[in-house]
XYZ file of C-alpha atoms in Angstrom:
362
model
C -1.485 41.356 35.591
C -1.108 44.303 36.529
C -4.816 44.978 37.614
C -4.528 41.708 39.347
C -1.407 42.583 41.968
C -3.779 46.031 42.322
C -6.603 43.985 43.422
C -4.449 41.523 45.997
C -2.665 44.723 47.142
C -5.777 47.005 47.639
C -6.939 44.210 50.300
C -3.682 44.965 52.368
C -2.880 48.471 51.783
C -4.773 51.875 52.213
C -4.443 52.926 48.566
C -3.752 51.918 45.396
C -3.405 53.748 41.897
C -2.280 52.552 38.878
C -0.124 54.626 36.192
C -1.024 53.020 32.963
C 1.902 53.141 30.786
C -0.112 52.586 27.409
C -3.794 52.641 26.992
C -6.766 53.851 28.763
C -5.905 51.021 31.304
C -9.292 49.314 31.630
C -8.009 46.622 32.895
C -8.517 48.264 36.037
C -11.904 49.424 35.847
C -13.628 48.717 39.084
C -10.207 47.768 41.126
C -8.128 51.085 41.740
C -8.415 54.398 40.113
C -6.084 55.134 37.404
C -3.805 58.319 37.173
C -1.642 59.980 35.006
C -1.727 60.774 31.451
C -3.115 58.440 28.560
C -1.370 57.650 25.526
C -1.970 55.024 22.876
C -0.019 52.888 20.764
C -0.108 52.738 16.925
C 0.903 49.917 16.866
C -1.607 48.573 19.313
C 1.125 46.831 20.652
C 1.885 44.201 18.073
C 5.519 44.464 17.715
C 5.644 44.066 13.497
C 8.376 45.134 11.536
C 9.253 49.086 11.975
C 6.141 49.529 14.384
C 8.353 50.787 16.946
C 9.133 53.737 14.705
C 5.519 54.061 13.981
C 4.643 54.524 17.649
C 7.332 56.798 17.799
C 5.898 59.335 15.117
C 2.788 58.838 16.618
C 3.511 59.808 20.074
C 5.045 57.429 21.788
C 8.177 59.473 23.041
C 5.542 62.627 23.960
C 3.685 60.057 25.758
C 6.693 59.089 27.814
C 7.495 62.216 28.543
C 4.327 63.495 29.983
C 4.551 60.007 32.167
C 7.971 61.246 33.615
C 6.655 65.015 34.147
C 3.678 63.768 36.011
C 5.924 61.665 38.236
C 8.137 64.846 38.979
C 4.728 66.912 39.927
C 3.735 64.311 42.143
C 6.511 63.205 43.915
C 6.283 61.738 47.549
C 2.547 60.489 46.270
C 3.419 57.429 46.801
C 5.157 55.550 49.208
C 5.913 52.760 47.160
C 6.550 51.962 43.527
C 5.835 48.760 41.598
C 6.330 47.958 37.758
C 5.249 44.835 36.111
C 6.337 44.311 32.773
C 9.429 45.274 31.352
C 12.628 47.693 32.074
C 10.623 50.289 30.575
C 8.792 50.607 34.267
C 11.705 51.101 36.056
C 13.353 53.551 33.403
C 10.057 55.819 33.420
C 9.718 55.511 37.453
C 13.321 56.209 37.866
C 13.008 59.379 35.676
C 10.068 60.455 37.349
C 12.145 60.348 40.583
C 11.216 57.385 42.082
C 13.690 54.370 42.505
C 11.340 51.586 42.219
C 10.444 48.930 45.472
C 9.663 46.355 43.593
C 9.992 45.345 39.884
C 8.237 42.217 38.499
C 9.705 40.965 35.185
C 7.229 39.007 33.010
C 8.745 39.832 29.804
C 12.668 38.146 30.123
C 13.502 34.572 29.714
C 16.145 32.539 30.866
C 15.466 30.113 28.049
C 14.834 33.180 25.205
C 15.638 36.563 26.338
C 18.479 36.902 29.108
C 19.011 40.720 30.340
C 21.652 42.498 28.438
C 25.075 44.094 30.462
C 23.143 47.403 29.924
C 19.827 46.387 31.401
C 21.307 44.550 34.034
C 22.918 47.896 35.312
C 20.017 49.898 34.360
C 17.893 47.811 36.954
C 20.898 47.783 39.735
C 20.619 51.689 39.427
C 16.185 51.484 38.861
C 14.706 49.134 41.451
C 15.468 48.084 44.670
C 13.799 44.573 44.565
C 13.033 42.173 41.318
C 11.072 39.287 40.861
C 12.106 37.400 37.574
C 10.057 34.650 35.658
C 13.001 32.208 36.491
C 15.406 31.468 38.486
C 18.378 31.580 35.315
C 17.268 35.886 35.478
C 17.198 35.591 39.281
C 20.646 34.223 39.633
C 22.616 36.617 36.475
C 21.364 39.573 38.923
C 22.551 38.314 42.128
C 25.775 37.817 40.748
C 25.914 41.869 40.344
C 24.637 41.936 43.713
C 21.081 42.914 42.975
C 18.562 41.755 45.133
C 16.588 39.479 42.763
C 14.643 35.867 43.245
C 12.509 33.789 41.594
C 8.915 32.933 43.313
C 7.022 31.817 40.160
C 5.367 33.819 37.271
C 2.976 36.413 37.522
C 1.546 35.484 34.001
C 0.480 32.278 35.422
C -1.283 33.860 38.889
C -3.262 35.665 36.651
C -4.663 33.694 34.292
C -8.642 34.634 33.961
C -10.902 32.307 34.858
C -15.362 32.156 34.540
C -17.264 31.312 37.527
C -19.478 28.713 34.767
C -19.310 25.081 34.337
C -18.837 24.891 30.646
C -17.638 20.953 30.850
C -21.460 20.087 29.738
C -20.933 21.929 26.173
C -17.862 20.134 25.410
C -18.833 16.654 26.404
C -18.077 14.074 23.707
C -16.514 16.645 21.781
C -12.695 17.697 21.168
C -12.600 21.456 22.351
C -10.475 23.582 20.792
C -10.042 27.699 21.916
C -9.736 30.416 19.156
C -8.037 33.727 20.312
C -8.853 36.572 17.838
C -7.141 38.994 20.437
C -8.137 42.566 21.023
C -6.908 44.403 18.061
C -9.142 45.924 15.308
C -7.829 42.971 13.040
C -9.970 40.653 15.327
C -12.541 39.669 12.767
C -10.399 39.447 10.593
C -8.391 36.904 12.569
C -11.047 34.854 13.322
C -11.990 34.296 9.939
C -9.049 32.654 9.094
C -9.588 30.124 12.358
C -12.637 29.538 11.686
C -11.921 28.864 7.949
C -9.527 26.142 9.185
C -12.209 24.629 11.548
C -14.227 24.046 9.057
C -11.724 22.204 6.976
C -11.155 19.817 9.752
C -15.146 19.890 11.537
C -16.307 16.564 9.374
C -13.666 14.989 10.332
C -13.474 15.431 13.877
C -16.411 15.970 16.680
C -15.299 19.862 17.620
C -16.612 22.359 19.878
C -15.012 26.140 19.569
C -14.721 28.273 22.793
C -13.777 31.951 22.226
C -12.632 35.010 24.315
C -13.688 37.542 23.525
C -11.797 40.859 24.359
C -13.422 43.994 25.681
C -13.834 46.635 23.048
C -14.700 43.554 20.623
C -17.993 42.818 19.439
C -19.395 39.332 19.367
C -21.592 40.265 16.307
C -18.768 41.192 14.052
C -16.426 37.907 15.072
C -19.802 36.172 13.988
C -20.437 38.272 10.826
C -16.915 37.585 9.621
C -16.994 34.056 9.510
C -19.935 33.698 7.994
C -21.401 31.939 11.299
C -25.213 31.593 11.785
C -26.231 33.822 14.596
C -27.357 31.698 17.500
C -26.621 34.373 20.081
C -30.177 34.614 22.088
C -30.122 30.717 22.342
C -28.506 28.222 25.079
C -27.414 30.999 27.645
C -25.501 29.737 30.231
C -24.216 32.686 32.573
C -23.953 35.782 31.754
C -19.606 35.145 30.552
C -21.779 33.248 28.298
C -22.092 35.882 25.635
C -23.793 33.840 23.020
C -23.731 30.461 20.956
C -23.278 30.689 16.844
C -23.245 27.750 14.447
C -21.140 27.028 11.664
C -21.948 25.881 8.188
C -22.064 22.138 9.327
C -23.592 22.798 12.851
C -20.367 23.120 14.865
C -20.759 25.016 17.947
C -18.793 27.967 18.701
C -19.378 29.497 21.646
C -18.476 33.072 22.790
C -17.461 34.322 26.306
C -16.193 37.005 28.649
C -12.363 36.223 28.548
C -11.821 33.380 30.807
C -8.948 31.907 28.905
C -7.930 29.948 32.228
C -11.217 27.798 31.926
C -11.403 27.470 28.266
C -8.112 26.294 27.512
C -8.694 23.372 30.596
C -11.549 22.157 28.196
C -9.819 22.395 25.006
C -7.051 20.303 23.340
C -5.323 22.985 21.573
C -5.306 26.539 21.765
C -5.092 29.012 18.618
C -4.364 32.530 18.256
C -2.027 35.075 17.558
C 1.161 35.001 20.276
C -0.111 36.823 23.411
C -0.305 36.810 27.028
C -3.469 34.092 26.366
C -1.384 31.658 24.086
C 1.391 31.629 27.178
C -1.118 31.058 29.845
C -2.757 28.609 27.602
C 0.783 26.528 26.954
C 1.708 27.019 31.033
C -1.835 25.148 31.954
C -0.623 22.428 29.947
C -2.276 23.177 27.119
C -0.363 23.560 23.319
C -0.605 26.154 21.352
C -0.641 27.226 17.205
C 0.549 30.892 16.941
C -0.463 32.605 13.952
C 2.504 34.835 12.974
C 1.899 37.332 10.233
C 3.858 38.024 7.380
C 5.311 41.148 8.978
C 6.211 40.192 12.165
C 9.401 40.827 13.494
C 11.437 37.529 12.908
C 13.909 38.225 15.951
C 10.702 38.327 18.116
C 9.484 35.526 16.788
C 12.126 33.446 17.090
C 12.668 34.493 20.718
C 8.985 33.220 21.472
C 10.069 29.475 19.880
C 12.876 29.536 22.044
C 11.007 30.482 25.013
C 8.032 27.521 24.482
C 9.978 24.973 22.480
C 7.639 22.462 21.232
C 4.616 23.675 23.272
C 4.057 25.933 20.414
C 3.608 25.423 16.862
C 4.061 28.315 14.747
C 1.319 29.008 11.466
C 1.310 31.819 8.752
C -2.474 33.608 8.792
C -3.432 30.618 6.668
C -6.244 28.734 7.055
C -4.969 25.923 4.935
C -1.395 25.886 6.393
C -3.346 26.329 10.004
C -5.465 23.472 9.378
C -2.666 20.988 8.453
C -1.216 22.182 11.535
C -4.028 21.685 13.677
C -4.892 18.192 12.942
C -2.351 16.320 14.450
C -3.331 17.691 17.597
C -6.970 16.572 17.224
C -5.966 13.047 15.672
C -2.977 12.412 18.131
C -4.092 13.260 22.170
C -1.038 11.710 23.340
C 0.944 14.229 20.742
C -1.132 17.427 22.407
C -0.051 16.217 26.028
C 3.377 15.517 25.274
C 3.552 19.607 24.011
C 1.452 20.334 27.030
C 3.928 19.150 29.868
C 6.969 21.315 28.374
C 4.387 24.174 28.247
C 4.014 23.687 31.745
C 8.223 23.612 32.496
C 8.820 26.194 30.253
C 6.422 29.046 31.934
C 6.619 27.366 35.251
C 4.452 27.605 38.631
C 2.491 30.431 39.945
C 3.725 32.235 43.167
C 4.987 35.349 42.477
C 1.652 36.813 43.181
C 1.661 36.464 46.543
C 5.587 36.977 46.916
C 4.437 40.228 45.565
C 2.065 41.218 48.382
C 3.961 40.122 51.102
C 6.992 41.771 49.976
C 4.929 45.440 49.410
C 2.377 45.010 52.401
C 4.736 43.257 54.624
C 1.993 40.655 55.190
């Protein structure tokens, strides 16, 4: 999301630089320069029981200190500072000697996680202006004389799309998008998802659509699920990475990201909870979120409150996943009902344009 914003800002200002909080910052490749130290999360950003402690044990605190030092060493390097995400960005920026000109909150929600009293006071001290993802949150900040507003959900401004038409691949079939994710466990998770599909594909005419995250090998996904590799056939463009087939000839198409295009051709989206799942729900496509046994219960409950009936929770188990999936394949009207709830909960786009106007003065 921040990379999308950086791309738009670069069209209106002289220079944009990104300081990724964690990770190598590959999303900014070809958009803007990345600066500052690098740090990785041992948890890969997946919030499980004990993951935060594990991250600290593997250098999260050192990474934060390094970021603060870099900002202090570069005092007055930037005319304006924008943070995207949760409250960590404003806190690190303030510790580094900068008051944030604009903070775009994509984490909290009036439906599921409102600000604590401590967060409100921290935001008041560290930021000049805030764009919240709904007006419930913005109103709670305005009550404390904090300059906060709602102009849409940045998550819905930054839905990745493909430049190719995939409708012919789905003609006469029910599309299902599977999200293996970007973490090391992606092949194993994909194998479970395809196991569930195989239990249903003889009853329903399915076509499977898979956005492949950067760093995930398509071949490893195909191998893990026991698919027949057709990767050199039927390519319809550079973003179509390949096609494979299951034992009963159900086609599985792999793409370079593009969740927005894929979700619109799907009855349902299946995968672990994440940005792509939220964006799919915001487009009106219900999601089935695979929740591992060691997921933090509080986080699971918060996401369920946020998404309402647009989200269905399933353990990482093929049989249980198939049982959750089949009612949506059978009943299109039920899928559409749940999808409308997702649109309401996620809200409209609009924050991207508002942020550019605020920062660039356009």
